[in-house]
CSV table of C-alpha atoms in Angstrom, one decimal:
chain,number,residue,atom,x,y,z
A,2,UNK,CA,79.9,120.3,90.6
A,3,UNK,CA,83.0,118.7,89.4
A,4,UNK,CA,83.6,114.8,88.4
A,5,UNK,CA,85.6,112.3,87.4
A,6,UNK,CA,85.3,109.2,84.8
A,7,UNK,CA,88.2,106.4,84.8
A,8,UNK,CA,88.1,104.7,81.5
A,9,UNK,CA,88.4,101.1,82.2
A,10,UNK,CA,88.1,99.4,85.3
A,11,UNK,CA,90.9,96.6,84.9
A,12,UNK,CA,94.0,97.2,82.8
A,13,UNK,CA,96.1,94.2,82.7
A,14,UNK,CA,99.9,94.9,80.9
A,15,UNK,CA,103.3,93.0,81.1
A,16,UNK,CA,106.0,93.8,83.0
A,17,UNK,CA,108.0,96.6,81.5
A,18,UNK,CA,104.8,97.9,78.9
A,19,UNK,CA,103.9,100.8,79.2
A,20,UNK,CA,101.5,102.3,81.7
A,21,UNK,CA,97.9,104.0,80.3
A,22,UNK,CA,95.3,104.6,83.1
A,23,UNK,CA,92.6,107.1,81.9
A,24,UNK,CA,90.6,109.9,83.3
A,25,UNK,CA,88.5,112.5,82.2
A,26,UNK,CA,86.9,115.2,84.5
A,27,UNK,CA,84.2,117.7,84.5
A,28,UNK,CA,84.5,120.9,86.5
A,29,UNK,CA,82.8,124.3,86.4
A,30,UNK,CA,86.2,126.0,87.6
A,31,UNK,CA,90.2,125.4,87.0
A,32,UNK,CA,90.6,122.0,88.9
A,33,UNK,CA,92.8,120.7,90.8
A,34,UNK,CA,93.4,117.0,89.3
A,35,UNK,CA,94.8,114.2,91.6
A,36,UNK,CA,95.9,110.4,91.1
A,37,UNK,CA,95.7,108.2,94.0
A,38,UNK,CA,97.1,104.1,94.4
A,39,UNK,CA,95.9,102.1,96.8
A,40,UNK,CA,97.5,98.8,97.6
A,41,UNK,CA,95.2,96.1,99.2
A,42,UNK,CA,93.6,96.6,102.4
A,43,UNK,CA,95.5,99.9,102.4
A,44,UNK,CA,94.5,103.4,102.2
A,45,UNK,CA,95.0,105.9,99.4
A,46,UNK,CA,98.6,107.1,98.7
A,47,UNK,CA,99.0,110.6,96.7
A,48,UNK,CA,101.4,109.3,93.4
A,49,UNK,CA,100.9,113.0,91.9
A,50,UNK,CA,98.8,116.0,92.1
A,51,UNK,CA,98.5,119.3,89.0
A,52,UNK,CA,97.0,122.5,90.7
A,53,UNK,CA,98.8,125.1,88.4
A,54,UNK,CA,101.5,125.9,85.9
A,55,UNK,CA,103.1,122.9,84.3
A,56,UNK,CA,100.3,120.6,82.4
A,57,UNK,CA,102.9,117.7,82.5
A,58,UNK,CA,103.2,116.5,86.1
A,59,UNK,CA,105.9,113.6,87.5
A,60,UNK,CA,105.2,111.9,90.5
A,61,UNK,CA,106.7,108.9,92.8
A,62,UNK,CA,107.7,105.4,91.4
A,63,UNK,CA,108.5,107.0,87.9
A,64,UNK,CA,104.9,107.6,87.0
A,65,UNK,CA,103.6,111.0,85.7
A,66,UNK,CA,100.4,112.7,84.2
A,67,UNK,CA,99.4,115.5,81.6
A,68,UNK,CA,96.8,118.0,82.0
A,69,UNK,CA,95.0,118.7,78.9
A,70,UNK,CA,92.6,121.2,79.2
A,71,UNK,CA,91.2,120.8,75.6
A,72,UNK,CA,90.2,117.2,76.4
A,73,UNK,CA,89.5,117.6,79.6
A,74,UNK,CA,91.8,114.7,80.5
A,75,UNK,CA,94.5,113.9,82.9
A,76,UNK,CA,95.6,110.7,81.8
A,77,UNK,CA,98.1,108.9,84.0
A,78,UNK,CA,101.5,107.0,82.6
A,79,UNK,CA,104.5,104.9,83.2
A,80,UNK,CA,106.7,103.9,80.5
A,81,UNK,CA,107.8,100.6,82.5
A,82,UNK,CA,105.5,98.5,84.4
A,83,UNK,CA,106.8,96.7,87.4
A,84,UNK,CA,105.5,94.2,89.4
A,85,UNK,CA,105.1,96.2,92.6
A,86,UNK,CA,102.8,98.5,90.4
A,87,UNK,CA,99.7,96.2,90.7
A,88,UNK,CA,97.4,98.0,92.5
A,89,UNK,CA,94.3,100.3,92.2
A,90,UNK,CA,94.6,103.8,90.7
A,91,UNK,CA,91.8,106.6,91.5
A,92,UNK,CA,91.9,110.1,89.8
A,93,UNK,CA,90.5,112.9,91.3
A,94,UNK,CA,89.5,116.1,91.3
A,95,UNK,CA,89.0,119.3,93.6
A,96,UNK,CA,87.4,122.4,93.0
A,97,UNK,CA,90.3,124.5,95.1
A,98,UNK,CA,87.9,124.0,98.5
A,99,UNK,CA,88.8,121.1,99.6
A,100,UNK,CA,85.3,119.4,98.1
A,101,UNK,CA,87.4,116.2,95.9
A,102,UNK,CA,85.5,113.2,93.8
A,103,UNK,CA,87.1,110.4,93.1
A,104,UNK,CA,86.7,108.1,90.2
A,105,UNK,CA,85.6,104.6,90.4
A,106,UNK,CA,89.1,103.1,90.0
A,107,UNK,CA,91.5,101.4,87.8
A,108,UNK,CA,92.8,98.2,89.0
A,109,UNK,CA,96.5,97.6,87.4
A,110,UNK,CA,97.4,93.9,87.0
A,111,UNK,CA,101.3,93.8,85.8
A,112,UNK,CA,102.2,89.7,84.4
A,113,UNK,CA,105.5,88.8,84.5
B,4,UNK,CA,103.4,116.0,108.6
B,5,UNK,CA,99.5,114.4,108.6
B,6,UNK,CA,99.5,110.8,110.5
B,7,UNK,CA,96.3,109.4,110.8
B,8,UNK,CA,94.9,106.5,113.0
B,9,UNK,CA,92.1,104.5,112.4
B,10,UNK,CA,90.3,101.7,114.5
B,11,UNK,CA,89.5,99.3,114.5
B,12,UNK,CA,91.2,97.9,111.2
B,13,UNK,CA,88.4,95.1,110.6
B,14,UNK,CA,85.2,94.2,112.5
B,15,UNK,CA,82.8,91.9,112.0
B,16,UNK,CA,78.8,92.9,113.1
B,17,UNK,CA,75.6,91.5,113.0
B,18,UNK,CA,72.7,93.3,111.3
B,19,UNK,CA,71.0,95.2,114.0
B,20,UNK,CA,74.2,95.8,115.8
B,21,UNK,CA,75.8,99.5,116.8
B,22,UNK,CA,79.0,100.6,114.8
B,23,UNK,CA,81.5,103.0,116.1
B,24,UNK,CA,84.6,103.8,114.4
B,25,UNK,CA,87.0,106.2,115.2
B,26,UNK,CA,89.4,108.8,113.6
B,27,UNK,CA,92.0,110.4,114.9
B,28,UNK,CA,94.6,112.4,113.2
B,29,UNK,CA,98.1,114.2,113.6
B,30,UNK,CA,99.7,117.5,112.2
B,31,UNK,CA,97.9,120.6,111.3
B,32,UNK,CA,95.1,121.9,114.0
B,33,UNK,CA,91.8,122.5,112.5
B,34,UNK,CA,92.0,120.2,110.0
B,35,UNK,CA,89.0,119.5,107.0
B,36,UNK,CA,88.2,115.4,107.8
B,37,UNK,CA,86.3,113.2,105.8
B,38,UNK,CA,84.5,109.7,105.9
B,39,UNK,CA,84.6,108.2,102.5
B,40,UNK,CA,83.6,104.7,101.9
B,41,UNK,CA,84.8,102.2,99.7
B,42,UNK,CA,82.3,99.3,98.5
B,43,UNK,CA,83.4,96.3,96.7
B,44,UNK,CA,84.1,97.1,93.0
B,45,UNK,CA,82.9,100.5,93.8
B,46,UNK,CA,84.9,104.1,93.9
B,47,UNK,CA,85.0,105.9,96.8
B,48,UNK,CA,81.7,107.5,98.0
B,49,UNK,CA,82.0,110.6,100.3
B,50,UNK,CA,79.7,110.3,103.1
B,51,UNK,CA,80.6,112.8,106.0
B,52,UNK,CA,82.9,116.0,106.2
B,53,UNK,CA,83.6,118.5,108.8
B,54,UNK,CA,85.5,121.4,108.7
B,55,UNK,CA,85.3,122.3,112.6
B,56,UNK,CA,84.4,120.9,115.8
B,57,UNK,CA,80.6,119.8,116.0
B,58,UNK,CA,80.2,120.7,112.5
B,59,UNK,CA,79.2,117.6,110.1
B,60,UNK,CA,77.9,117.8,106.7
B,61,UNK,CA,76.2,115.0,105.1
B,62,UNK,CA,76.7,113.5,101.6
B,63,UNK,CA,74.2,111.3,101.1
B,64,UNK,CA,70.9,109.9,103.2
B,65,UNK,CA,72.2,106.8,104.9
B,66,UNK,CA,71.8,104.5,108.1
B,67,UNK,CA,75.0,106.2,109.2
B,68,UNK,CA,76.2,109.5,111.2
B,69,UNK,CA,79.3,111.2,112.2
B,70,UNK,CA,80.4,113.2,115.3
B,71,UNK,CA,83.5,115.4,115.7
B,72,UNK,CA,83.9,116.0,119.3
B,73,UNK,CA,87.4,117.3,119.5
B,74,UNK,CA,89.2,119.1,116.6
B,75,UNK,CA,91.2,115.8,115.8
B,76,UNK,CA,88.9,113.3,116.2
B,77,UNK,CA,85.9,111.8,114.0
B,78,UNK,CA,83.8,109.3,114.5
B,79,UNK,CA,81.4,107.7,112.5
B,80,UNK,CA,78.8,105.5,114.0
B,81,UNK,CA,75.3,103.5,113.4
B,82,UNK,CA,72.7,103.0,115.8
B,83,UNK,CA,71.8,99.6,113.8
B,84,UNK,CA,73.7,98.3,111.2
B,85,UNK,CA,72.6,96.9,107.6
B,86,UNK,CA,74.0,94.1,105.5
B,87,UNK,CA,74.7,97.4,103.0
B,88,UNK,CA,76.7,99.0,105.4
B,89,UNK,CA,80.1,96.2,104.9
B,90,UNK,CA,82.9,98.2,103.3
B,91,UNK,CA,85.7,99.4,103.6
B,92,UNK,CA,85.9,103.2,105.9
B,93,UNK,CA,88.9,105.7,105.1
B,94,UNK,CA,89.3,108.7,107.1
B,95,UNK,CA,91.0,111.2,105.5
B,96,UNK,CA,92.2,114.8,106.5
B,97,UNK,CA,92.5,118.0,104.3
B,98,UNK,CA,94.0,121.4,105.5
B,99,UNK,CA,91.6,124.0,107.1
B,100,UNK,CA,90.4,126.0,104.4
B,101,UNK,CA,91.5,123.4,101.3
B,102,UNK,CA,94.8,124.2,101.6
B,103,UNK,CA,96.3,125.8,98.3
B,104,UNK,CA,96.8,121.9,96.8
B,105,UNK,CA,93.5,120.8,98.3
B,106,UNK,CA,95.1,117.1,98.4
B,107,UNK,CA,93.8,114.7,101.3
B,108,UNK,CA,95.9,112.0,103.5
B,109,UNK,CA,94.2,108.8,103.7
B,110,UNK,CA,94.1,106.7,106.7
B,111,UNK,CA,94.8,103.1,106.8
B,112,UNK,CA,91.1,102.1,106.4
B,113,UNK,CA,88.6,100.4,108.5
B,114,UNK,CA,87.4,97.4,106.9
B,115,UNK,CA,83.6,96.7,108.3
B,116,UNK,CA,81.7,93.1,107.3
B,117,UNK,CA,77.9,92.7,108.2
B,118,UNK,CA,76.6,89.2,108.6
């Protein structure tokens, strides 16, 4: 069974710091790896998603990821916080079936 | 593309009461949907999936069930609620099969409060 452990459930940054949320997943085969925001009272929106090939993934609103297979990691990062980046971050991961676990959740708060 | 519709979008119940919320979704036929839920300071906890009409698999033992009657529709309901049943519900739909990415769409959520 595969799973997922979000280091840190708050991370609080300035505006225009750099973005670190981190994850670290267990699976018994090649995963697919996920991050998810969700914006309040909102459902979950796909930022970016590794399956194969490239370990260094870019996603929407400049953010991006690298798998690390060695570490088991898939860390998620944005050289520039903005404002409109303050919400909650879930990583997740699939075991190519369709079966996906989510993390308990990184909530972002960006101060100006 | 996957639209999906939710409803209701909040609801308010007293302990004891029935729950029905309902799930319907856009796109690809025989879609993989899901009932996750979304407790306060919590992850997401999957708690119902179906890969085909009439076909619901359980997560976890609960006061809760779920009903697929047409390929694009899920419902999940409770005969009686309990104060640990507030949350928030997101219905989500995979591709049949897992799809190659095996990525979900989320619905807008269904935000449920027992008093």
């Amino acid at each position: 069974a595969q799973s997922v452990t979000q280091l840190g459930s708050h991370v609080s940054v300035s505006e225009g710091a750099l973005v670190l949320l981190r994850c670290n997943y267990s699976s018994s085969v090649p995963p697919y790896l996920f991050w998810y925001v969700q914006y309040p009272n909102q459902g979950l929106q796909l930022l970016l998603k590794y399956t194969t090939g490239a370990t260094l993934v870019k996603g929407i609103n400049g953010f991006e990821a690298e798998f690390k297979k060695s570490e088991t990691s898939f860390h998620l990062t944005k050289p520039s916080a903005h404002m409109s980046d303050a919400a909650e971050y879930f990583c997740a991961v699939s075991d190519q079936g369709g079966d996906m676990r989510f993390g308990a959740g990184t909530r972002l708060t960006v101060k100006p | 593309s996957q639209t999906i519709h939710q409803w209701p979008a909040t609801l308010v119940q007293p302990v004891g009461s029935p729950l029905s919320l309902e799930c319907t979704v856009e796109g690809t036929s025989n879609p993989n949907l899901y009932w996750y839920r979304q407790a306060a300071g919590r992850g997401l906890q999957l708690l119902f999936y179906s890969v085909g009409i009439g076909q619901i698999s359980s997560e976890v033992p609960q006061n809760l069930s779920a009903s697929r009657p047409q390929d694009r529709q899920f419902i999940l309901s409770s005969k009686k609620l309990l104060l640990s049943d507030s949350g928030f519900y997101l219905c989500a739909q995979g591709l049949a099969g897992g799809s190659i990415t095996g990525e979900l769409f989320f619905g807008e959520g269904s935000r449920l409060t027992v008093l």
